[in-house]
Amino acid sequence: MLGSQSVVSESSATPPSTTPASSIEVVKPDAEVPSPTADPATVGVKTVKPPDASESETLIDPASLLPDLPKLAPAKASLIGGNIGRLDRVRDEITVQVFGGGKMKISFDPRTHFYRDGREAPLSDLHKGDRIYIDTILDGSTVFARTIRVKTSGSSGESQGIIASYRADNGELQLRDSLSPQNVKIQVTPQTRVLEGDHVVSSSTLLPGTLVAIKFGARQEGGEVAREVSLLARPGASFTFAGQVTAIDLRLGLLVLASSTDHKTYEIYLDPSVGLDDSIQPNTNVTVQTRFEGNRYVARSITVNSQNQQ
């Protein structure tokens, strides 16, 4: 009986696995075995640990590696007015349609100060078609913009010059302005006030050769429209200036006088028939009778004032 107790029947033994070999999952040693409690949505997603701050690289602005621009050399600035016809940000260059005609290429860089309606603004705010005034200097052979000022369409300005022509039929006035190499075209309308002194006069007084001061604004369709034209001097008119001589150039026949009346400086040309006293030197106080000849004042007589005489 002892032998029958130690024998286990085949029917009560655990049956061997019948799972096919092809369905058995083989786990490689280096494979990541998901945890039984892992979220199925994250299975197979590798989590990368961010590097420590000490291991991260320091970012450097490439612009900081460039050498500083040299300072602009002191130079007398010239004022140019016009509209931007072309803007080249690769070459840092603008092409300006100068008021009255003509084109001019002007360079700029981070040294250029830019103002829009009186407030400093970034150069990226500069756009094609902007109406601008530029303080330019000559940097070698390049015309460089030291300051650029943009005025919006609602802005106004002032100018002074000699009338080159005026057409009453269409109101077009052409002005020889010292800021422009060509004549400036300004529109005169029925609303334009024409003044001579304190009196309103007819636009028929806008004769060629007349020295005028103009207050103007911009039209939406472009160009300038005169709001007020003041007649300062007509051809042939006589003017008397009193003040101190600041310079004399006998070769050019030119005397420069600082007026004691309005504290402005005037260039007065010397008529060959006018004798120049040897006592007239810089700092001499004189009275000069002149005739306005359409583009300049010509001296008719020069008198040394009594306070200069001993």
Tab-separated table of C-alpha atoms in Angstrom:
chain	number	residue	atom	x	y	z
A	1	MET	CA	0.000	0.000	0.000
A	2	LEU	CA	2.965	2.257	0.593
A	3	GLY	CA	3.660	2.359	-3.139
A	4	SER	CA	0.135	3.386	-4.042
A	5	GLN	CA	0.306	6.446	-1.724
A	6	SER	CA	3.442	7.811	-3.371
A	7	VAL	CA	2.195	7.582	-6.938
A	8	VAL	CA	0.488	10.692	-8.414
A	9	SER	CA	-1.828	10.071	-11.327
A	10	GLU	CA	-1.288	11.900	-14.587
A	11	SER	CA	-4.887	13.211	-14.564
A	12	SER	CA	-4.322	15.223	-11.355
A	13	ALA	CA	-0.983	16.745	-12.461
A	14	THR	CA	-0.792	20.360	-13.842
A	15	PRO	CA	-1.010	20.148	-17.595
A	16	PRO	CA	1.946	21.541	-19.591
A	17	SER	CA	1.541	24.924	-21.364
A	18	THR	CA	0.126	24.606	-24.863
A	19	THR	CA	0.930	28.282	-25.900
A	20	PRO	CA	2.559	28.326	-29.362
A	21	ALA	CA	6.192	29.409	-29.488
A	22	SER	CA	5.350	32.140	-32.022
A	23	SER	CA	3.161	34.024	-29.514
A	24	ILE	CA	5.678	34.047	-26.723
A	25	GLU	CA	6.977	37.650	-26.062
A	26	VAL	CA	10.726	37.767	-25.849
A	27	VAL	CA	11.981	40.563	-23.638
A	28	LYS	CA	15.435	41.850	-24.515
A	29	PRO	CA	17.752	42.604	-21.635
A	30	ASP	CA	18.017	46.309	-22.500
A	31	ALA	CA	14.328	46.797	-23.239
A	32	GLU	CA	12.241	48.926	-20.913
A	33	VAL	CA	9.619	46.788	-19.232
A	34	PRO	CA	6.517	48.785	-18.414
A	35	SER	CA	5.300	48.753	-14.886
A	36	PRO	CA	2.042	46.853	-14.312
A	37	THR	CA	0.546	50.075	-12.973
A	38	ALA	CA	1.826	52.339	-15.839
A	39	ASP	CA	-0.621	54.458	-17.843
A	40	PRO	CA	-1.029	52.726	-21.240
A	41	ALA	CA	-0.924	56.180	-22.927
A	42	THR	CA	2.622	56.708	-21.696
A	43	VAL	CA	3.978	53.306	-22.565
A	44	GLY	CA	6.858	53.632	-25.013
A	45	VAL	CA	7.351	57.357	-24.318
A	46	LYS	CA	10.869	58.126	-23.219
A	47	THR	CA	11.225	60.801	-20.551
A	48	VAL	CA	14.268	63.041	-20.980
A	49	LYS	CA	15.652	64.637	-17.879
A	50	PRO	CA	16.402	68.338	-18.445
A	51	PRO	CA	20.060	69.216	-18.029
A	52	ASP	CA	21.169	71.004	-14.938
A	53	ALA	CA	21.613	74.759	-15.228
A	54	SER	CA	25.339	74.226	-14.821
A	55	GLU	CA	25.350	71.911	-17.871
A	56	SER	CA	23.429	74.261	-20.218
A	57	GLU	CA	25.324	76.471	-22.662
A	58	THR	CA	25.410	80.260	-22.266
A	59	LEU	CA	23.654	82.047	-25.158
A	60	ILE	CA	25.585	84.960	-26.691
A	61	ASP	CA	24.066	87.693	-28.830
A	62	PRO	CA	26.075	87.679	-32.104
A	63	ALA	CA	25.643	91.470	-32.358
A	64	SER	CA	27.660	91.881	-29.166
A	65	LEU	CA	30.686	90.364	-30.909
A	66	LEU	CA	30.759	93.158	-33.542
A	67	PRO	CA	33.064	96.121	-32.938
A	68	ASP	CA	31.458	99.434	-31.965
A	69	LEU	CA	30.800	101.894	-34.771
A	70	PRO	CA	33.177	104.847	-34.840
A	71	LYS	CA	31.807	108.176	-33.684
A	72	LEU	CA	30.682	110.587	-36.356
A	73	ALA	CA	33.234	113.238	-37.192
A	74	PRO	CA	32.071	116.778	-36.415
A	75	ALA	CA	30.840	118.320	-39.652
A	76	LYS	CA	28.424	120.973	-40.780
A	77	ALA	CA	25.039	119.388	-41.532
A	78	SER	CA	22.864	120.117	-44.553
A	79	LEU	CA	19.083	119.792	-44.368
A	80	ILE	CA	17.349	117.765	-47.092
A	81	GLY	CA	13.576	117.409	-47.382
A	82	GLY	CA	11.573	114.957	-49.480
A	83	ASN	CA	9.788	111.610	-49.633
A	84	ILE	CA	11.347	108.153	-49.396
A	85	GLY	CA	11.171	106.653	-52.893
A	86	ARG	CA	13.163	103.504	-52.100
A	87	LEU	CA	14.237	101.866	-48.842
A	88	ASP	CA	17.069	99.315	-48.913
A	89	ARG	CA	17.476	97.711	-45.476
A	90	VAL	CA	20.231	95.387	-46.707
A	91	ARG	CA	22.546	98.247	-47.668
A	92	ASP	CA	21.049	100.638	-45.056
A	93	GLU	CA	20.294	103.175	-47.753
A	94	ILE	CA	17.317	105.307	-48.730
A	95	THR	CA	16.601	107.082	-51.999
A	96	VAL	CA	14.892	110.420	-51.366
A	97	GLN	CA	12.652	112.201	-53.843
A	98	VAL	CA	13.767	115.729	-52.979
A	99	PHE	CA	11.038	118.343	-52.720
A	100	GLY	CA	10.773	120.074	-56.079
A	101	GLY	CA	12.425	117.251	-58.033
A	102	GLY	CA	15.577	115.170	-58.146
A	103	LYS	CA	16.775	112.087	-56.262
A	104	MET	CA	19.449	111.575	-53.624
A	105	LYS	CA	20.872	108.392	-52.059
A	106	ILE	CA	21.513	108.694	-48.341
A	107	SER	CA	23.037	106.078	-46.020
A	108	PHE	CA	22.107	105.417	-42.393
A	109	ASP	CA	23.140	103.065	-39.566
A	110	PRO	CA	22.551	102.670	-35.790
A	111	ARG	CA	24.263	106.031	-35.209
A	112	THR	CA	21.372	107.737	-37.020
A	113	HIS	CA	18.754	109.311	-34.738
A	114	PHE	CA	15.187	108.845	-35.976
A	115	TYR	CA	12.175	110.873	-34.855
A	116	ARG	CA	8.521	110.454	-35.843
A	117	ASP	CA	6.400	113.532	-35.151
A	118	GLY	CA	8.976	114.755	-32.640
A	119	ARG	CA	9.344	111.485	-30.726
A	120	GLU	CA	12.368	109.213	-31.005
A	121	ALA	CA	11.522	105.936	-32.714
A	122	PRO	CA	13.379	102.834	-33.984
A	123	LEU	CA	14.711	102.871	-37.551
A	124	SER	CA	12.484	99.872	-38.277
A	125	ASP	CA	9.591	102.360	-38.174
A	126	LEU	CA	10.946	104.019	-41.331
A	127	HIS	CA	8.817	103.221	-44.401
A	128	LYS	CA	8.757	103.870	-48.123
A	129	GLY	CA	6.717	106.972	-48.941
A	130	ASP	CA	7.414	108.692	-45.614
A	131	ARG	CA	7.766	112.468	-45.792
A	132	ILE	CA	11.099	113.221	-44.150
A	133	TYR	CA	13.624	115.898	-43.287
A	134	ILE	CA	17.230	114.720	-42.952
A	135	ASP	CA	20.277	116.336	-41.375
A	136	THR	CA	23.040	115.024	-43.647
A	137	ILE	CA	26.809	115.132	-43.442
A	138	LEU	CA	29.475	113.960	-45.857
A	139	ASP	CA	31.173	110.817	-44.531
A	140	GLY	CA	34.037	110.389	-46.988
A	141	SER	CA	32.246	110.252	-50.336
A	142	THR	CA	28.966	109.026	-48.817
A	143	VAL	CA	26.047	111.251	-47.848
A	144	PHE	CA	25.125	110.054	-44.347
A	145	ALA	CA	21.947	110.734	-42.345
A	146	ARG	CA	22.816	112.029	-38.899
A	147	THR	CA	19.163	112.675	-38.018
A	148	ILE	CA	15.942	111.666	-39.793
A	149	ARG	CA	12.652	113.308	-38.909
A	150	VAL	CA	9.330	112.027	-40.228
A	151	LYS	CA	6.289	114.246	-40.434
A	152	THR	CA	2.830	112.764	-40.918
A	153	SER	CA	0.369	114.010	-43.543
A	154	GLY	CA	-1.196	116.322	-40.994
A	155	SER	CA	2.038	118.159	-40.323
A	156	SER	CA	3.010	121.617	-41.496
A	157	GLY	CA	6.201	123.496	-42.165
A	158	GLU	CA	7.763	126.805	-43.098
A	159	SER	CA	10.108	127.843	-45.851
A	160	GLN	CA	11.699	130.994	-47.209
A	161	GLY	CA	12.939	131.686	-50.701
A	162	ILE	CA	12.612	133.582	-53.945
A	163	ILE	CA	9.597	133.137	-56.222
A	164	ALA	CA	10.830	131.634	-59.497
A	165	SER	CA	7.398	131.600	-61.139
A	166	TYR	CA	3.702	131.739	-60.330
A	167	ARG	CA	0.793	130.592	-62.517
A	168	ALA	CA	-2.491	132.150	-61.477
A	169	ASP	CA	-4.496	129.750	-63.702
A	170	ASN	CA	-3.596	126.630	-61.720
A	171	GLY	CA	-2.130	128.193	-58.544
A	172	GLU	CA	1.307	126.614	-58.964
A	173	LEU	CA	4.098	128.574	-57.276
A	174	GLN	CA	7.732	127.564	-57.758
A	175	LEU	CA	10.129	128.643	-55.042
A	176	ARG	CA	13.928	128.727	-55.042
A	177	ASP	CA	14.587	127.290	-51.598
A	178	SER	CA	18.101	127.024	-50.153
A	179	LEU	CA	17.247	123.518	-48.838
A	180	SER	CA	16.599	122.078	-52.283
A	181	PRO	CA	18.838	122.011	-55.364
A	182	GLN	CA	15.751	122.482	-57.549
A	183	ASN	CA	12.666	124.665	-57.369
A	184	VAL	CA	10.029	123.638	-54.835
A	185	LYS	CA	6.461	123.446	-56.144
A	186	ILE	CA	3.801	124.766	-53.762
A	187	GLN	CA	0.087	125.011	-54.467
A	188	VAL	CA	-1.660	128.335	-53.818
A	189	THR	CA	-5.429	127.980	-53.280
A	190	PRO	CA	-8.263	130.485	-52.777
A	191	GLN	CA	-7.898	129.782	-49.035
A	192	THR	CA	-4.207	130.837	-49.022
A	193	ARG	CA	-3.615	134.152	-47.204
A	194	VAL	CA	-1.159	136.454	-48.986
A	195	LEU	CA	0.261	139.141	-46.674
A	196	GLU	CA	2.418	142.187	-47.161
A	197	GLY	CA	3.252	143.454	-43.729
A	198	ASP	CA	-0.022	143.254	-41.784
A	199	HIS	CA	-2.228	143.678	-44.853
A	200	VAL	CA	-3.896	140.989	-46.953
A	201	VAL	CA	-3.062	141.474	-50.635
A	202	SER	CA	-3.992	139.772	-53.894
A	203	SER	CA	-2.143	136.697	-55.143
A	204	SER	CA	-1.294	138.787	-58.218
A	205	THR	CA	1.533	140.271	-56.091
A	206	LEU	CA	3.374	136.937	-56.221
A	207	LEU	CA	5.834	138.101	-58.857
A	208	PRO	CA	9.094	136.361	-59.851
A	209	GLY	CA	12.037	137.607	-57.819
A	210	THR	CA	9.956	138.361	-54.722
A	211	LEU	CA	11.377	137.156	-51.424
A	212	VAL	CA	8.650	135.342	-49.463
A	213	ALA	CA	8.114	133.283	-46.333
A	214	ILE	CA	5.610	130.462	-46.672
A	215	LYS	CA	3.693	128.406	-44.129
A	216	PHE	CA	2.489	125.218	-45.755
A	217	GLY	CA	0.904	121.851	-45.126
A	218	ALA	CA	0.781	118.548	-46.997
A	219	ARG	CA	-2.097	117.417	-49.185
A	220	GLN	CA	-3.436	113.858	-49.039
A	221	GLU	CA	-2.649	113.396	-52.738
A	222	GLY	CA	0.901	114.597	-52.151
A	223	GLY	CA	2.709	117.902	-52.609
A	224	GLU	CA	2.597	121.099	-50.579
A	225	VAL	CA	-0.263	123.559	-50.181
A	226	ALA	CA	0.413	127.104	-48.972
A	227	ARG	CA	-1.602	128.260	-45.982
A	228	GLU	CA	0.043	131.678	-45.765
A	229	VAL	CA	2.489	133.580	-47.988
A	230	SER	CA	4.225	136.670	-46.576
A	231	LEU	CA	5.932	139.081	-48.972
A	232	LEU	CA	9.272	140.087	-47.457
A	233	ALA	CA	10.812	142.028	-50.319
A	234	ARG	CA	9.874	142.907	-53.901
A	235	PRO	CA	12.428	143.440	-56.663
A	236	GLY	CA	13.595	147.045	-56.677
A	237	ALA	CA	12.463	147.729	-53.119
A	238	SER	CA	14.793	149.672	-50.819
A	239	PHE	CA	15.861	148.419	-47.395
A	240	THR	CA	17.987	149.914	-44.659
A	241	PHE	CA	20.098	147.719	-42.414
A	242	ALA	CA	21.923	148.826	-39.279
A	243	GLY	CA	24.293	146.656	-37.297
A	244	GLN	CA	27.787	145.295	-36.897
A	245	VAL	CA	29.986	144.116	-39.748
A	246	THR	CA	30.978	140.484	-39.159
A	247	ALA	CA	32.961	139.894	-42.365
A	248	ILE	CA	34.102	141.597	-45.570
A	249	ASP	CA	35.248	139.845	-48.759
A	250	LEU	CA	36.458	142.418	-51.286
A	251	ARG	CA	37.210	139.721	-53.850
A	252	LEU	CA	33.551	138.640	-53.872
A	253	GLY	CA	32.322	142.162	-53.138
A	254	LEU	CA	30.410	140.891	-50.120
A	255	LEU	CA	29.707	142.369	-46.706
A	256	VAL	CA	28.095	140.327	-43.930
A	257	LEU	CA	26.137	142.307	-41.360
A	258	ALA	CA	24.526	141.271	-38.055
A	259	SER	CA	21.391	143.390	-37.759
A	260	SER	CA	20.850	145.184	-34.458
A	261	THR	CA	17.112	145.327	-35.230
A	262	ASP	CA	16.071	141.693	-35.741
A	263	HIS	CA	19.417	140.048	-34.752
A	264	LYS	CA	19.623	138.197	-38.078
A	265	THR	CA	22.636	138.001	-40.377
A	266	TYR	CA	22.417	139.441	-43.889
A	267	GLU	CA	24.698	139.102	-46.887
A	268	ILE	CA	24.948	142.424	-48.713
A	269	TYR	CA	26.710	142.711	-52.050
A	270	LEU	CA	28.764	145.794	-52.805
A	271	ASP	CA	27.952	147.737	-55.944
A	272	PRO	CA	31.211	148.686	-57.712
A	273	SER	CA	30.079	152.321	-57.672
A	274	VAL	CA	29.937	152.329	-53.877
A	275	GLY	CA	33.214	153.451	-52.322
A	276	LEU	CA	34.229	151.435	-49.288
A	277	ASP	CA	35.812	153.438	-46.491
A	278	ASP	CA	39.049	151.962	-45.146
A	279	SER	CA	37.673	152.382	-41.630
A	280	ILE	CA	35.005	149.765	-42.316
A	281	GLN	CA	36.383	146.588	-40.795
A	282	PRO	CA	34.887	143.615	-38.922
A	283	ASN	CA	33.122	144.812	-35.729
A	284	THR	CA	32.472	148.253	-37.270
A	285	ASN	CA	28.912	149.488	-36.684
A	286	VAL	CA	27.345	150.715	-39.932
A	287	THR	CA	24.098	151.672	-41.631
A	288	VAL	CA	23.642	150.299	-45.158
A	289	GLN	CA	21.104	151.491	-47.712
A	290	THR	CA	20.311	148.561	-50.051
A	291	ARG	CA	18.238	147.662	-53.062
A	292	PHE	CA	16.676	144.203	-53.339
A	293	GLU	CA	17.393	142.782	-56.809
A	294	GLY	CA	15.309	139.640	-56.729
A	295	ASN	CA	17.922	137.301	-55.311
A	296	ARG	CA	20.189	139.496	-53.211
A	297	TYR	CA	20.583	142.813	-51.385
A	298	VAL	CA	22.948	145.275	-53.089
A	299	ALA	CA	24.482	148.152	-51.117
A	300	ARG	CA	23.794	151.644	-52.449
A	301	SER	CA	25.578	153.484	-49.612
A	302	ILE	CA	27.392	152.589	-46.391
A	303	THR	CA	27.696	154.945	-43.427
A	304	VAL	CA	29.808	154.391	-40.326
A	305	ASN	CA	27.699	155.039	-37.237
A	306	SER	CA	28.810	157.772	-34.818
A	307	GLN	CA	29.594	155.453	-31.890
A	308	ASN	CA	32.500	154.035	-33.917
A	309	GLN	CA	34.035	157.436	-34.481
A	310	GLN	CA	36.516	158.757	-31.928
